[in-house]
């Protein structure tokens, strides 16, 4: 005998999103400054890169901090 499939809705893991629209996720920040997500994550582990805000296990970046970091990098040679 055939049974009806389970039609219960799946539970979705909803990640926390700051209410401040000037806060970007790591993926959004990486796209904004033009680097890969893994490069930004590696910089964060090594204490390099732009200032970040950690909420739980997630990193968020403010637009003003990203702009300041980009401005501080002007004139530096590649790989510095």
mmCIF file of N, CA and C in Angstrom:
data_model
loop_
_atom_site.group_PDB
_atom_site.id
_atom_site.type_symbol
_atom_site.label_atom_id
_atom_site.label_comp_id
_atom_site.label_asym_id
_atom_site.label_seq_id
_atom_site.Cartn_x
_atom_site.Cartn_y
_atom_site.Cartn_z
ATOM 1 N N UNK A 1 0.836 -1.173 0.000
ATOM 2 C CA UNK A 1 0.000 0.000 0.000
ATOM 3 C C UNK A 1 0.888 1.247 0.000
ATOM 4 N N UNK A 2 0.542 2.211 -0.806
ATOM 5 C CA UNK A 2 1.292 3.455 -0.901
ATOM 6 C C UNK A 2 0.847 4.422 0.189
ATOM 7 N N UNK A 3 1.825 5.160 0.707
ATOM 8 C CA UNK A 3 1.505 6.159 1.728
ATOM 9 C C UNK A 3 1.752 7.543 1.145
ATOM 10 N N UNK A 4 1.139 8.513 1.737
ATOM 11 C CA UNK A 4 1.335 9.890 1.301
ATOM 12 C C UNK A 4 2.730 10.361 1.716
ATOM 13 N N UNK A 5 3.382 11.145 0.858
ATOM 14 C CA UNK A 5 4.686 11.670 1.244
ATOM 15 C C UNK A 5 4.536 12.680 2.384
ATOM 16 N N UNK A 6 5.588 12.838 3.131
ATOM 17 C CA UNK A 6 5.578 13.788 4.235
ATOM 18 C C UNK A 6 5.537 15.202 3.663
ATOM 19 N N UNK A 7 4.489 15.923 3.928
ATOM 20 C CA UNK A 7 4.309 17.260 3.378
ATOM 21 C C UNK A 7 4.609 18.356 4.397
ATOM 22 N N UNK A 8 5.332 18.016 5.444
ATOM 23 C CA UNK A 8 5.702 19.010 6.432
ATOM 24 C C UNK A 8 6.743 19.953 5.845
ATOM 25 N N UNK A 9 6.613 21.254 6.109
ATOM 26 C CA UNK A 9 7.636 22.181 5.587
ATOM 27 C C UNK A 9 8.967 21.938 6.279
ATOM 28 N N UNK A 10 10.044 22.107 5.517
ATOM 29 C CA UNK A 10 11.381 21.944 6.073
ATOM 30 C C UNK A 10 11.725 23.125 6.961
ATOM 31 N N UNK A 11 12.507 22.843 7.986
ATOM 32 C CA UNK A 11 13.005 23.924 8.821
ATOM 33 C C UNK A 11 14.182 24.557 8.096
ATOM 34 N N UNK A 12 14.154 25.855 8.000
ATOM 35 C CA UNK A 12 15.203 26.587 7.306
ATOM 36 C C UNK A 12 16.102 27.241 8.342
ATOM 37 N N UNK A 13 17.398 27.092 8.164
ATOM 38 C CA UNK A 13 18.352 27.718 9.063
ATOM 39 C C UNK A 13 18.492 29.185 8.660
ATOM 40 N N UNK A 14 17.881 30.055 9.422
ATOM 41 C CA UNK A 14 17.909 31.483 9.133
ATOM 42 C C UNK A 14 19.079 32.096 9.884
ATOM 43 N N UNK A 15 19.995 32.709 9.153
ATOM 44 C CA UNK A 15 21.154 33.335 9.772
ATOM 45 C C UNK A 15 20.800 34.741 10.220
ATOM 46 N N UNK A 16 21.474 35.150 11.271
ATOM 47 C CA UNK A 16 21.280 36.493 11.807
ATOM 48 C C UNK A 16 21.754 37.521 10.795
ATOM 49 N N UNK A 17 20.998 38.565 10.623
ATOM 50 C CA UNK A 17 21.370 39.657 9.716
ATOM 51 C C UNK A 17 21.235 40.954 10.489
ATOM 52 N N UNK A 18 22.319 41.724 10.644
ATOM 53 C CA UNK A 18 22.224 42.986 11.373
ATOM 54 C C UNK A 18 21.205 43.934 10.748
ATOM 55 N N UNK A 19 20.553 44.705 11.582
ATOM 56 C CA UNK A 19 19.548 45.653 11.090
ATOM 57 C C UNK A 19 20.190 46.822 10.352
ATOM 58 N N UNK A 20 21.467 47.071 10.603
ATOM 59 C CA UNK A 20 22.177 48.178 9.974
ATOM 60 C C UNK A 20 22.532 47.821 8.529
ATOM 61 N N UNK A 21 21.997 48.535 7.549
ATOM 62 C CA UNK A 21 22.302 48.198 6.144
ATOM 63 C C UNK A 21 23.751 48.486 5.760
ATOM 64 N N UNK A 22 24.482 49.220 6.607
ATOM 65 C CA UNK A 22 25.892 49.495 6.317
ATOM 66 C C UNK A 22 26.788 48.343 6.749
ATOM 67 N N UNK A 23 26.214 47.301 7.345
ATOM 68 C CA UNK A 23 26.971 46.120 7.741
ATOM 69 C C UNK A 23 26.854 45.068 6.652
ATOM 70 N N UNK A 24 27.991 44.562 6.197
ATOM 71 C CA UNK A 24 28.016 43.568 5.131
ATOM 72 C C UNK A 24 28.497 42.227 5.662
ATOM 73 N N UNK A 25 27.985 41.150 5.085
ATOM 74 C CA UNK A 25 28.494 39.829 5.416
ATOM 75 C C UNK A 25 29.887 39.676 4.810
ATOM 76 N N UNK A 26 30.570 38.607 5.164
ATOM 77 C CA UNK A 26 31.911 38.391 4.622
ATOM 78 C C UNK A 26 31.858 38.269 3.085
ATOM 79 N N UNK A 27 30.859 37.580 2.567
ATOM 80 C CA UNK A 27 30.743 37.421 1.119
ATOM 81 C C UNK A 27 30.495 38.766 0.433
ATOM 82 N N UNK A 28 29.626 39.580 1.022
ATOM 83 C CA UNK A 28 29.338 40.896 0.454
ATOM 84 C C UNK A 28 30.559 41.804 0.532
ATOM 85 N N UNK A 29 31.282 41.739 1.660
ATOM 86 C CA UNK A 29 32.477 42.565 1.838
ATOM 87 C C UNK A 29 33.562 42.156 0.845
ATOM 88 N N UNK A 30 33.722 40.857 0.637
ATOM 89 C CA UNK A 30 34.717 40.375 -0.320
ATOM 90 C C UNK A 30 34.400 40.889 -1.725
ATOM 91 N N UNK A 31 33.150 40.862 -2.101
ATOM 92 C CA UNK A 31 32.748 41.387 -3.398
ATOM 93 C C UNK A 31 32.967 42.885 -3.497
ATOM 94 N N UNK A 32 32.728 43.587 -2.403
ATOM 95 C CA UNK A 32 32.868 45.042 -2.380
ATOM 96 C C UNK A 32 34.319 45.471 -2.585
ATOM 97 N N UNK A 33 35.267 44.755 -1.935
ATOM 98 C CA UNK A 33 36.672 45.153 -2.067
ATOM 99 C C UNK A 33 37.400 44.378 -3.158
ATOM 100 N N UNK A 34 36.718 43.418 -3.787
ATOM 101 C CA UNK A 34 37.292 42.729 -4.946
ATOM 102 C C UNK A 34 38.272 41.620 -4.627
ATOM 103 N N UNK A 35 38.051 40.903 -3.527
ATOM 104 C CA UNK A 35 38.891 39.748 -3.193
ATOM 105 C C UNK A 35 37.984 38.542 -2.973
ATOM 106 N N UNK A 36 38.588 37.365 -2.865
ATOM 107 C CA UNK A 36 37.790 36.170 -2.625
ATOM 108 C C UNK A 36 37.361 36.102 -1.155
ATOM 109 N N UNK A 37 36.307 35.343 -0.917
ATOM 110 C CA UNK A 37 35.808 35.158 0.441
ATOM 111 C C UNK A 37 36.879 34.476 1.291
ATOM 112 N N UNK A 38 37.570 33.509 0.706
ATOM 113 C CA UNK A 38 38.594 32.788 1.468
ATOM 114 C C UNK A 38 39.772 33.690 1.819
ATOM 115 N N UNK A 39 40.127 34.615 0.944
ATOM 116 C CA UNK A 39 41.217 35.556 1.249
ATOM 117 C C UNK A 39 40.827 36.438 2.426
ATOM 118 N N UNK A 40 39.597 36.927 2.432
ATOM 119 C CA UNK A 40 39.125 37.773 3.525
ATOM 120 C C UNK A 40 39.089 36.982 4.834
ATOM 121 N N UNK A 41 38.669 35.722 4.770
ATOM 122 C CA UNK A 41 38.640 34.869 5.964
ATOM 123 C C UNK A 41 40.053 34.614 6.476
ATOM 124 N N UNK A 42 40.980 34.382 5.580
ATOM 125 C CA UNK A 42 42.363 34.131 5.964
ATOM 126 C C UNK A 42 42.979 35.379 6.601
ATOM 127 N N UNK A 43 42.709 36.533 6.029
ATOM 128 C CA UNK A 43 43.204 37.783 6.606
ATOM 129 C C UNK A 43 42.672 37.967 8.017
ATOM 130 N N UNK A 44 41.398 37.649 8.214
ATOM 131 C CA UNK A 44 40.785 37.802 9.539
ATOM 132 C C UNK A 44 41.468 36.880 10.548
ATOM 133 N N UNK A 45 41.803 35.656 10.156
ATOM 134 C CA UNK A 45 42.482 34.716 11.058
ATOM 135 C C UNK A 45 43.896 35.179 11.391
ATOM 136 N N UNK A 46 44.533 35.870 10.459
ATOM 137 C CA UNK A 46 45.912 36.330 10.648
ATOM 138 C C UNK A 46 46.003 37.737 11.217
ATOM 139 N N UNK A 47 44.860 38.361 11.506
ATOM 140 C CA UNK A 47 44.857 39.709 12.058
ATOM 141 C C UNK A 47 45.152 40.781 11.038
ATOM 142 N N UNK A 48 44.952 40.490 9.779
ATOM 143 C CA UNK A 48 45.158 41.456 8.705
ATOM 144 C C UNK A 48 43.800 41.841 8.121
ATOM 145 N N UNK A 49 43.820 42.700 7.137
ATOM 146 C CA UNK A 49 42.588 43.058 6.447
ATOM 147 C C UNK A 49 41.779 44.098 7.185
ATOM 148 N N UNK A 50 40.580 44.367 6.688
ATOM 149 C CA UNK A 50 39.734 45.398 7.293
ATOM 150 C C UNK A 50 39.207 44.979 8.664
ATOM 151 N N UNK A 51 38.817 45.977 9.441
ATOM 152 C CA UNK A 51 38.231 45.742 10.764
ATOM 153 C C UNK A 51 36.920 44.998 10.584
ATOM 154 N N UNK A 52 36.681 44.033 11.466
ATOM 155 C CA UNK A 52 35.438 43.263 11.376
ATOM 156 C C UNK A 52 34.735 43.224 12.715
ATOM 157 N N UNK A 53 33.463 42.943 12.682
ATOM 158 C CA UNK A 53 32.638 42.791 13.869
ATOM 159 C C UNK A 53 32.166 41.338 13.890
ATOM 160 N N UNK A 54 32.427 40.628 14.973
ATOM 161 C CA UNK A 54 32.033 39.228 15.075
ATOM 162 C C UNK A 54 30.778 39.128 15.928
ATOM 163 N N UNK A 55 29.747 38.522 15.369
ATOM 164 C CA UNK A 55 28.502 38.269 16.080
ATOM 165 C C UNK A 55 28.265 36.769 16.003
ATOM 166 N N UNK A 56 28.351 36.104 17.128
ATOM 167 C CA UNK A 56 28.260 34.647 17.125
ATOM 168 C C UNK A 56 29.485 34.081 16.431
ATOM 169 N N UNK A 57 29.259 33.316 15.372
ATOM 170 C CA UNK A 57 30.372 32.779 14.591
ATOM 171 C C UNK A 57 30.507 33.485 13.247
ATOM 172 N N UNK A 58 29.767 34.547 13.044
ATOM 173 C CA UNK A 58 29.770 35.254 11.762
ATOM 174 C C UNK A 58 30.512 36.575 11.858
ATOM 175 N N UNK A 59 31.176 36.932 10.773
ATOM 176 C CA UNK A 59 31.900 38.205 10.693
ATOM 177 C C UNK A 59 31.123 39.178 9.822
ATOM 178 N N UNK A 60 31.060 40.423 10.266
ATOM 179 C CA UNK A 60 30.400 41.480 9.514
ATOM 180 C C UNK A 60 31.353 42.652 9.389
ATOM 181 N N UNK A 61 31.212 43.400 8.317
ATOM 182 C CA UNK A 61 32.107 44.511 8.014
ATOM 183 C C UNK A 61 31.283 45.759 7.754
ATOM 184 N N UNK A 62 31.701 46.887 8.321
ATOM 185 C CA UNK A 62 31.021 48.155 8.070
ATOM 186 C C UNK A 62 31.590 48.775 6.801
ATOM 187 N N UNK A 63 30.715 49.401 6.032
ATOM 188 C CA UNK A 63 31.149 50.052 4.788
ATOM 189 C C UNK A 63 32.231 51.088 5.056
ATOM 190 N N UNK A 64 32.088 51.844 6.126
ATOM 191 C CA UNK A 64 33.087 52.882 6.432
ATOM 192 C C UNK A 64 34.451 52.260 6.724
ATOM 193 N N UNK A 65 34.476 51.097 7.398
ATOM 194 C CA UNK A 65 35.743 50.412 7.673
ATOM 195 C C UNK A 65 36.366 49.871 6.391
ATOM 196 N N UNK A 66 35.538 49.371 5.486
ATOM 197 C CA UNK A 66 36.048 48.872 4.212
ATOM 198 C C UNK A 66 36.630 50.009 3.379
ATOM 199 N N UNK A 67 35.923 51.143 3.351
ATOM 200 C CA UNK A 67 36.424 52.297 2.594
ATOM 201 C C UNK A 67 37.736 52.814 3.187
ATOM 202 N N UNK A 68 37.831 52.839 4.522
ATOM 203 C CA UNK A 68 39.059 53.290 5.181
ATOM 204 C C UNK A 68 40.210 52.332 4.883
ATOM 205 N N UNK A 69 39.925 51.041 4.865
ATOM 206 C CA UNK A 69 40.962 50.049 4.574
ATOM 207 C C UNK A 69 41.450 50.184 3.134
ATOM 208 N N UNK A 70 40.527 50.392 2.215
ATOM 209 C CA UNK A 70 40.901 50.581 0.806
ATOM 210 C C UNK A 70 41.770 51.829 0.666
ATOM 211 N N UNK A 71 41.381 52.920 1.339
ATOM 212 C CA UNK A 71 42.147 54.165 1.262
ATOM 213 C C UNK A 71 43.557 53.984 1.840
ATOM 214 N N UNK A 72 43.675 53.177 2.884
ATOM 215 C CA UNK A 72 44.986 52.946 3.499
ATOM 216 C C UNK A 72 45.893 52.110 2.618
ATOM 217 N N UNK A 73 45.334 51.395 1.661
ATOM 218 C CA UNK A 73 46.112 50.521 0.793
ATOM 219 C C UNK A 73 46.580 51.233 -0.476
ATOM 220 N N UNK A 74 46.123 52.437 -0.715
ATOM 221 C CA UNK A 74 46.533 53.162 -1.933
ATOM 222 C C UNK A 74 48.024 53.374 -1.950
ATOM 223 N N UNK A 75 48.635 53.124 -3.091
ATOM 224 C CA UNK A 75 50.053 53.367 -3.253
ATOM 225 C C UNK A 75 50.941 52.226 -2.807
ATOM 226 N N UNK A 76 50.361 51.180 -2.186
ATOM 227 C CA UNK A 76 51.168 50.047 -1.777
ATOM 228 C C UNK A 76 51.374 49.110 -2.961
ATOM 229 N N UNK A 77 52.517 48.473 -2.986
ATOM 230 C CA UNK A 77 52.760 47.526 -4.069
ATOM 231 C C UNK A 77 51.974 46.257 -3.829
ATOM 232 N N UNK A 78 51.753 45.510 -4.882
ATOM 233 C CA UNK A 78 50.973 44.274 -4.801
ATOM 234 C C UNK A 78 51.673 43.271 -3.884
ATOM 235 N N UNK A 79 50.885 42.616 -3.040
ATOM 236 C CA UNK A 79 51.407 41.607 -2.130
ATOM 237 C C UNK A 79 51.910 42.179 -0.813
ATOM 238 N N UNK A 80 51.815 43.487 -0.638
ATOM 239 C CA UNK A 80 52.304 44.098 0.605
ATOM 240 C C UNK A 80 51.237 44.076 1.665
#
